[in-house]
Amino acid sequence: MRLDRMMADRKMSSLELAEKIGISPVNVSRIKTGRLKGIRFSTLTAMCEALHCKPGDIIDWMDDDEYVEAFGSLPGEED
């Protein structure tokens, strides 16, 4: 997820984004860290509208090895 970079570029806080798109700041944090199993298209659309960007500006793909290197383990494999 590149949400943190997009928010920094737009000088927008997690609280401000959460209020604009109608989700909790905790859920914004989960999205920013990539610690989620999925995201609703309506939430992604709202984020793109609020940040004036495209989905590819927020979401990036990485293979399992890259993910483990970046985050330590795959989702669901944490202790």
PDB file of N, CA and C in Angstrom:
ATOM      1  N   MET A   1       0.836  -1.177   0.000  1.00  0.00           N
ATOM      2  CA  MET A   1       0.000   0.000   0.000  1.00  0.00           C
ATOM      3  C   MET A   1       0.883   1.244   0.000  1.00  0.00           C
ATOM      4  N   ARG A   2       0.494   2.196  -0.793  1.00  0.00           N
ATOM      5  CA  ARG A   2       1.215   3.472  -0.867  1.00  0.00           C
ATOM      6  C   ARG A   2       0.353   4.622  -0.354  1.00  0.00           C
ATOM      7  N   LEU A   3      -0.649   4.281   0.422  1.00  0.00           N
ATOM      8  CA  LEU A   3      -1.563   5.301   0.911  1.00  0.00           C
ATOM      9  C   LEU A   3      -0.836   6.361   1.732  1.00  0.00           C
ATOM     10  N   ASP A   4       0.099   5.935   2.562  1.00  0.00           N
ATOM     11  CA  ASP A   4       0.823   6.904   3.388  1.00  0.00           C
ATOM     12  C   ASP A   4       1.551   7.939   2.540  1.00  0.00           C
ATOM     13  N   ARG A   5       2.132   7.503   1.421  1.00  0.00           N
ATOM     14  CA  ARG A   5       2.835   8.444   0.538  1.00  0.00           C
ATOM     15  C   ARG A   5       1.874   9.427  -0.116  1.00  0.00           C
ATOM     16  N   MET A   6       0.725   8.901  -0.552  1.00  0.00           N
ATOM     17  CA  MET A   6      -0.276   9.773  -1.184  1.00  0.00           C
ATOM     18  C   MET A   6      -0.798  10.796  -0.183  1.00  0.00           C
ATOM     19  N   MET A   7      -1.033  10.352   1.049  1.00  0.00           N
ATOM     20  CA  MET A   7      -1.515  11.274   2.079  1.00  0.00           C
ATOM     21  C   MET A   7      -0.462  12.334   2.384  1.00  0.00           C
ATOM     22  N   ALA A   8       0.795  11.934   2.459  1.00  0.00           N
ATOM     23  CA  ALA A   8       1.870  12.892   2.722  1.00  0.00           C
ATOM     24  C   ALA A   8       1.980  13.904   1.586  1.00  0.00           C
ATOM     25  N   ASP A   9       1.888  13.419   0.343  1.00  0.00           N
ATOM     26  CA  ASP A   9       1.946  14.320  -0.809  1.00  0.00           C
ATOM     27  C   ASP A   9       0.819  15.348  -0.782  1.00  0.00           C
ATOM     28  N   ARG A  10      -0.337  14.923  -0.263  1.00  0.00           N
ATOM     29  CA  ARG A  10      -1.521  15.804  -0.215  1.00  0.00           C
ATOM     30  C   ARG A  10      -1.639  16.544   1.116  1.00  0.00           C
ATOM     31  N   LYS A  11      -0.663  16.291   2.009  1.00  0.00           N
ATOM     32  CA  LYS A  11      -0.664  16.908   3.340  1.00  0.00           C
ATOM     33  C   LYS A  11      -1.992  16.660   4.063  1.00  0.00           C
ATOM     34  N   MET A  12      -2.408  15.378   4.049  1.00  0.00           N
ATOM     35  CA  MET A  12      -3.668  14.991   4.659  1.00  0.00           C
ATOM     36  C   MET A  12      -3.390  13.985   5.782  1.00  0.00           C
ATOM     37  N   SER A  13      -3.989  14.203   6.934  1.00  0.00           N
ATOM     38  CA  SER A  13      -3.810  13.297   8.068  1.00  0.00           C
ATOM     39  C   SER A  13      -4.760  12.104   7.962  1.00  0.00           C
ATOM     40  N   SER A  14      -4.469  11.077   8.726  1.00  0.00           N
ATOM     41  CA  SER A  14      -5.344   9.902   8.762  1.00  0.00           C
ATOM     42  C   SER A  14      -6.734  10.280   9.234  1.00  0.00           C
ATOM     43  N   LEU A  15      -6.806  11.136  10.230  1.00  0.00           N
ATOM     44  CA  LEU A  15      -8.105  11.566  10.752  1.00  0.00           C
ATOM     45  C   LEU A  15      -8.891  12.322   9.687  1.00  0.00           C
ATOM     46  N   GLU A  16      -8.221  13.205   8.959  1.00  0.00           N
ATOM     47  CA  GLU A  16      -8.896  13.972   7.911  1.00  0.00           C
ATOM     48  C   GLU A  16      -9.410  13.053   6.806  1.00  0.00           C
ATOM     49  N   LEU A  17      -8.573  12.096   6.374  1.00  0.00           N
ATOM     50  CA  LEU A  17      -9.005  11.163   5.338  1.00  0.00           C
ATOM     51  C   LEU A  17     -10.168  10.314   5.838  1.00  0.00           C
ATOM     52  N   ALA A  18     -10.067   9.825   7.057  1.00  0.00           N
ATOM     53  CA  ALA A  18     -11.138   9.004   7.632  1.00  0.00           C
ATOM     54  C   ALA A  18     -12.461   9.755   7.632  1.00  0.00           C
ATOM     55  N   GLU A  19     -12.426  11.018   8.030  1.00  0.00           N
ATOM     56  CA  GLU A  19     -13.648  11.825   8.056  1.00  0.00           C
ATOM     57  C   GLU A  19     -14.198  12.046   6.653  1.00  0.00           C
ATOM     58  N   LYS A  20     -13.313  12.276   5.689  1.00  0.00           N
ATOM     59  CA  LYS A  20     -13.757  12.534   4.310  1.00  0.00           C
ATOM     60  C   LYS A  20     -14.409  11.315   3.672  1.00  0.00           C
ATOM     61  N   ILE A  21     -13.916  10.115   4.005  1.00  0.00           N
ATOM     62  CA  ILE A  21     -14.427   8.923   3.336  1.00  0.00           C
ATOM     63  C   ILE A  21     -15.370   8.090   4.196  1.00  0.00           C
ATOM     64  N   GLY A  22     -15.556   8.495   5.450  1.00  0.00           N
ATOM     65  CA  GLY A  22     -16.547   7.839   6.296  1.00  0.00           C
ATOM     66  C   GLY A  22     -16.126   6.506   6.885  1.00  0.00           C
ATOM     67  N   ILE A  23     -14.826   6.365   7.210  1.00  0.00           N
ATOM     68  CA  ILE A  23     -14.372   5.168   7.919  1.00  0.00           C
ATOM     69  C   ILE A  23     -13.591   5.621   9.152  1.00  0.00           C
ATOM     70  N   SER A  24     -13.277   4.678  10.026  1.00  0.00           N
ATOM     71  CA  SER A  24     -12.564   5.033  11.250  1.00  0.00           C
ATOM     72  C   SER A  24     -11.079   5.259  10.973  1.00  0.00           C
ATOM     73  N   PRO A  25     -10.432   6.077  11.800  1.00  0.00           N
ATOM     74  CA  PRO A  25      -8.982   6.256  11.662  1.00  0.00           C
ATOM     75  C   PRO A  25      -8.226   4.937  11.819  1.00  0.00           C
ATOM     76  N   VAL A  26      -8.746   4.014  12.621  1.00  0.00           N
ATOM     77  CA  VAL A  26      -8.115   2.701  12.786  1.00  0.00           C
ATOM     78  C   VAL A  26      -8.106   1.958  11.449  1.00  0.00           C
ATOM     79  N   ASN A  27      -9.213   2.030  10.717  1.00  0.00           N
ATOM     80  CA  ASN A  27      -9.260   1.364   9.415  1.00  0.00           C
ATOM     81  C   ASN A  27      -8.340   2.037   8.407  1.00  0.00           C
ATOM     82  N   VAL A  28      -8.197   3.343   8.482  1.00  0.00           N
ATOM     83  CA  VAL A  28      -7.224   4.027   7.614  1.00  0.00           C
ATOM     84  C   VAL A  28      -5.829   3.504   7.924  1.00  0.00           C
ATOM     85  N   SER A  29      -5.518   3.347   9.199  1.00  0.00           N
ATOM     86  CA  SER A  29      -4.212   2.824   9.606  1.00  0.00           C
ATOM     87  C   SER A  29      -3.994   1.420   9.066  1.00  0.00           C
ATOM     88  N   ARG A  30      -5.000   0.578   9.151  1.00  0.00           N
ATOM     89  CA  ARG A  30      -4.883  -0.795   8.627  1.00  0.00           C
ATOM     90  C   ARG A  30      -4.629  -0.781   7.120  1.00  0.00           C
ATOM     91  N   ILE A  31      -5.299   0.105   6.426  1.00  0.00           N
ATOM     92  CA  ILE A  31      -5.089   0.205   4.986  1.00  0.00           C
ATOM     93  C   ILE A  31      -3.668   0.695   4.701  1.00  0.00           C
ATOM     94  N   LYS A  32      -3.220   1.714   5.431  1.00  0.00           N
ATOM     95  CA  LYS A  32      -1.882   2.270   5.220  1.00  0.00           C
ATOM     96  C   LYS A  32      -0.791   1.220   5.411  1.00  0.00           C
ATOM     97  N   THR A  33      -0.959   0.357   6.411  1.00  0.00           N
ATOM     98  CA  THR A  33       0.072  -0.637   6.712  1.00  0.00           C
ATOM     99  C   THR A  33      -0.061  -1.898   5.878  1.00  0.00           C
ATOM    100  N   GLY A  34      -1.161  -2.039   5.148  1.00  0.00           N
ATOM    101  CA  GLY A  34      -1.370  -3.239   4.343  1.00  0.00           C
ATOM    102  C   GLY A  34      -1.806  -4.438   5.145  1.00  0.00           C
ATOM    103  N   ARG A  35      -2.148  -4.227   6.403  1.00  0.00           N
ATOM    104  CA  ARG A  35      -2.561  -5.319   7.290  1.00  0.00           C
ATOM    105  C   ARG A  35      -4.069  -5.535   7.197  1.00  0.00           C
ATOM    106  N   LEU A  36      -4.519  -5.917   6.013  1.00  0.00           N
ATOM    107  CA  LEU A  36      -5.932  -6.182   5.805  1.00  0.00           C
ATOM    108  C   LEU A  36      -6.063  -7.267   4.763  1.00  0.00           C
ATOM    109  N   LYS A  37      -7.211  -7.904   4.748  1.00  0.00           N
ATOM    110  CA  LYS A  37      -7.428  -8.989   3.784  1.00  0.00           C
ATOM    111  C   LYS A  37      -8.103  -8.489   2.524  1.00  0.00           C
ATOM    112  N   GLY A  38      -8.755  -7.366   2.582  1.00  0.00           N
ATOM    113  CA  GLY A  38      -9.446  -6.836   1.425  1.00  0.00           C
ATOM    114  C   GLY A  38      -9.885  -5.409   1.667  1.00  0.00           C
ATOM    115  N   ILE A  39     -10.342  -4.786   0.611  1.00  0.00           N
ATOM    116  CA  ILE A  39     -10.841  -3.417   0.702  1.00  0.00           C
ATOM    117  C   ILE A  39     -12.032  -3.303  -0.239  1.00  0.00           C
ATOM    118  N   ARG A  40     -13.063  -2.662   0.214  1.00  0.00           N
ATOM    119  CA  ARG A  40     -14.245  -2.466  -0.624  1.00  0.00           C
ATOM    120  C   ARG A  40     -13.923  -1.491  -1.743  1.00  0.00           C
ATOM    121  N   PHE A  41     -14.501  -1.758  -2.911  1.00  0.00           N
ATOM    122  CA  PHE A  41     -14.311  -0.830  -4.017  1.00  0.00           C
ATOM    123  C   PHE A  41     -14.853   0.545  -3.666  1.00  0.00           C
ATOM    124  N   SER A  42     -15.924   0.601  -2.888  1.00  0.00           N
ATOM    125  CA  SER A  42     -16.478   1.908  -2.508  1.00  0.00           C
ATOM    126  C   SER A  42     -15.495   2.691  -1.645  1.00  0.00           C
ATOM    127  N   THR A  43     -14.748   1.992  -0.772  1.00  0.00           N
ATOM    128  CA  THR A  43     -13.739   2.659   0.060  1.00  0.00           C
ATOM    129  C   THR A  43     -12.574   3.123  -0.805  1.00  0.00           C
ATOM    130  N   LEU A  44     -12.129   2.267  -1.717  1.00  0.00           N
ATOM    131  CA  LEU A  44     -11.038   2.633  -2.616  1.00  0.00           C
ATOM    132  C   LEU A  44     -11.430   3.831  -3.478  1.00  0.00           C
ATOM    133  N   THR A  45     -12.649   3.812  -3.990  1.00  0.00           N
ATOM    134  CA  THR A  45     -13.144   4.929  -4.796  1.00  0.00           C
ATOM    135  C   THR A  45     -13.166   6.214  -3.982  1.00  0.00           C
ATOM    136  N   ALA A  46     -13.657   6.140  -2.748  1.00  0.00           N
ATOM    137  CA  ALA A  46     -13.714   7.319  -1.882  1.00  0.00           C
ATOM    138  C   ALA A  46     -12.316   7.850  -1.585  1.00  0.00           C
ATOM    139  N   MET A  47     -11.360   6.948  -1.350  1.00  0.00           N
ATOM    140  CA  MET A  47      -9.982   7.387  -1.100  1.00  0.00           C
ATOM    141  C   MET A  47      -9.423   8.100  -2.327  1.00  0.00           C
ATOM    142  N   CYS A  48      -9.663   7.535  -3.502  1.00  0.00           N
ATOM    143  CA  CYS A  48      -9.157   8.151  -4.735  1.00  0.00           C
ATOM    144  C   CYS A  48      -9.787   9.525  -4.964  1.00  0.00           C
ATOM    145  N   GLU A  49     -11.071   9.648  -4.683  1.00  0.00           N
ATOM    146  CA  GLU A  49     -11.730  10.943  -4.835  1.00  0.00           C
ATOM    147  C   GLU A  49     -11.159  11.959  -3.856  1.00  0.00           C
ATOM    148  N   ALA A  50     -10.967  11.550  -2.597  1.00  0.00           N
ATOM    149  CA  ALA A  50     -10.455  12.463  -1.577  1.00  0.00           C
ATOM    150  C   ALA A  50      -9.017  12.889  -1.860  1.00  0.00           C
ATOM    151  N   LEU A  51      -8.225  11.966  -2.412  1.00  0.00           N
ATOM    152  CA  LEU A  51      -6.805  12.236  -2.662  1.00  0.00           C
ATOM    153  C   LEU A  51      -6.522  12.653  -4.104  1.00  0.00           C
ATOM    154  N   HIS A  52      -7.558  12.677  -4.931  1.00  0.00           N
ATOM    155  CA  HIS A  52      -7.407  13.039  -6.349  1.00  0.00           C
ATOM    156  C   HIS A  52      -6.323  12.192  -7.009  1.00  0.00           C
ATOM    157  N   CYS A  53      -6.529  10.862  -6.963  1.00  0.00           N
ATOM    158  CA  CYS A  53      -5.557   9.942  -7.534  1.00  0.00           C
ATOM    159  C   CYS A  53      -6.264   8.736  -8.139  1.00  0.00           C
ATOM    160  N   LYS A  54      -5.493   7.813  -8.664  1.00  0.00           N
ATOM    161  CA  LYS A  54      -6.006   6.572  -9.238  1.00  0.00           C
ATOM    162  C   LYS A  54      -5.688   5.421  -8.286  1.00  0.00           C
ATOM    163  N   PRO A  55      -6.432   4.300  -8.363  1.00  0.00           N
ATOM    164  CA  PRO A  55      -6.149   3.157  -7.478  1.00  0.00           C
ATOM    165  C   PRO A  55      -4.695   2.697  -7.516  1.00  0.00           C
ATOM    166  N   GLY A  56      -4.069   2.723  -8.692  1.00  0.00           N
ATOM    167  CA  GLY A  56      -2.673   2.308  -8.813  1.00  0.00           C
ATOM    168  C   GLY A  56      -1.701   3.215  -8.085  1.00  0.00           C
ATOM    169  N   ASP A  57      -2.151   4.427  -7.754  1.00  0.00           N
ATOM    170  CA  ASP A  57      -1.306   5.333  -6.972  1.00  0.00           C
ATOM    171  C   ASP A  57      -1.282   4.926  -5.498  1.00  0.00           C
ATOM    172  N   ILE A  58      -2.306   4.179  -5.076  1.00  0.00           N
ATOM    173  CA  ILE A  58      -2.449   3.776  -3.677  1.00  0.00           C
ATOM    174  C   ILE A  58      -2.010   2.335  -3.450  1.00  0.00           C
ATOM    175  N   ILE A  59      -2.315   1.465  -4.411  1.00  0.00           N
ATOM    176  CA  ILE A  59      -2.073   0.029  -4.249  1.00  0.00           C
ATOM    177  C   ILE A  59      -0.930  -0.408  -5.144  1.00  0.00           C
ATOM    178  N   ASP A  60      -0.016  -1.171  -4.577  1.00  0.00           N
ATOM    179  CA  ASP A  60       1.088  -1.736  -5.320  1.00  0.00           C
ATOM    180  C   ASP A  60       1.078  -3.241  -5.066  1.00  0.00           C
ATOM    181  N   TRP A  61       1.544  -4.027  -6.014  1.00  0.00           N
ATOM    182  CA  TRP A  61       1.598  -5.475  -5.864  1.00  0.00           C
ATOM    183  C   TRP A  61       3.014  -5.899  -5.565  1.00  0.00           C
ATOM    184  N   MET A  62       3.146  -6.913  -4.670  1.00  0.00           N
ATOM    185  CA  MET A  62       4.444  -7.521  -4.422  1.00  0.00           C
ATOM    186  C   MET A  62       4.240  -9.010  -4.212  1.00  0.00           C
ATOM    187  N   ASP A  63       5.242  -9.796  -4.560  1.00  0.00           N
ATOM    188  CA  ASP A  63       5.113 -11.240  -4.347  1.00  0.00           C
ATOM    189  C   ASP A  63       5.335 -11.554  -2.869  1.00  0.00           C
ATOM    190  N   ASP A  64       5.103 -12.824  -2.489  1.00  0.00           N
ATOM    191  CA  ASP A  64       5.187 -13.219  -1.084  1.00  0.00           C
ATOM    192  C   ASP A  64       6.556 -12.936  -0.469  1.00  0.00           C
ATOM    193  N   ASP A  65       7.617 -13.199  -1.212  1.00  0.00           N
ATOM    194  CA  ASP A  65       8.959 -12.965  -0.679  1.00  0.00           C
ATOM    195  C   ASP A  65       9.192 -11.484  -0.387  1.00  0.00           C
ATOM    196  N   GLU A  66       8.764 -10.628  -1.304  1.00  0.00           N
ATOM    197  CA  GLU A  66       8.893  -9.179  -1.079  1.00  0.00           C
ATOM    198  C   GLU A  66       8.077  -8.746   0.126  1.00  0.00           C
ATOM    199  N   TYR A  67       6.875  -9.318   0.282  1.00  0.00           N
ATOM    200  CA  TYR A  67       6.010  -8.961   1.406  1.00  0.00           C
ATOM    201  C   TYR A  67       6.663  -9.358   2.725  1.00  0.00           C
ATOM    202  N   VAL A  68       7.179 -10.577   2.797  1.00  0.00           N
ATOM    203  CA  VAL A  68       7.832 -11.044   4.022  1.00  0.00           C
ATOM    204  C   VAL A  68       9.037 -10.174   4.344  1.00  0.00           C
ATOM    205  N   GLU A  69       9.798  -9.799   3.321  1.00  0.00           N
ATOM    206  CA  GLU A  69      10.959  -8.929   3.544  1.00  0.00           C
ATOM    207  C   GLU A  69      10.529  -7.574   4.104  1.00  0.00           C
ATOM    208  N   ALA A  70       9.420  -7.050   3.605  1.00  0.00           N
ATOM    209  CA  ALA A  70       8.953  -5.735   4.029  1.00  0.00           C
ATOM    210  C   ALA A  70       8.259  -5.777   5.391  1.00  0.00           C
ATOM    211  N   PHE A  71       7.473  -6.847   5.651  1.00  0.00           N
ATOM    212  CA  PHE A  71       6.606  -6.854   6.843  1.00  0.00           C
ATOM    213  C   PHE A  71       6.912  -7.979   7.834  1.00  0.00           C
ATOM    214  N   GLY A  72       7.797  -8.890   7.501  1.00  0.00           N
ATOM    215  CA  GLY A  72       8.178  -9.927   8.452  1.00  0.00           C
ATOM    216  C   GLY A  72       7.419 -11.234   8.322  1.00  0.00           C
ATOM    217  N   SER A  73       6.186 -11.205   7.858  1.00  0.00           N
ATOM    218  CA  SER A  73       5.401 -12.419   7.661  1.00  0.00           C
ATOM    219  C   SER A  73       4.200 -12.100   6.787  1.00  0.00           C
ATOM    220  N   LEU A  74       3.611 -13.144   6.247  1.00  0.00           N
ATOM    221  CA  LEU A  74       2.425 -12.968   5.428  1.00  0.00           C
ATOM    222  C   LEU A  74       1.217 -12.736   6.316  1.00  0.00           C
ATOM    223  N   PRO A  75       0.184 -12.044   5.821  1.00  0.00           N
ATOM    224  CA  PRO A  75      -1.020 -11.855   6.626  1.00  0.00           C
ATOM    225  C   PRO A  75      -1.588 -13.200   7.065  1.00  0.00           C
ATOM    226  N   GLY A  76      -1.972 -13.285   8.330  1.00  0.00           N
ATOM    227  CA  GLY A  76      -2.531 -14.512   8.863  1.00  0.00           C
ATOM    228  C   GLY A  76      -1.480 -15.464   9.412  1.00  0.00           C
ATOM    229  N   GLU A  77      -0.196 -15.176   9.199  1.00  0.00           N
ATOM    230  CA  GLU A  77       0.868 -16.034   9.679  1.00  0.00           C
ATOM    231  C   GLU A  77       1.574 -15.451  10.900  1.00  0.00           C
ATOM    232  N   GLU A  78       1.058 -14.323  11.406  1.00  0.00           N
ATOM    233  CA  GLU A  78       1.683 -13.710  12.572  1.00  0.00           C
ATOM    234  C   GLU A  78       1.441 -14.582  13.793  1.00  0.00           C
ATOM    235  N   ASP A  79       2.361 -14.491  14.759  1.00  0.00           N
ATOM    236  CA  ASP A  79       2.181 -15.243  16.011  1.00  0.00           C
ATOM    237  C   ASP A  79       1.132 -14.628  16.879  1.00  0.00           C
TER     238      ASP A  79
END
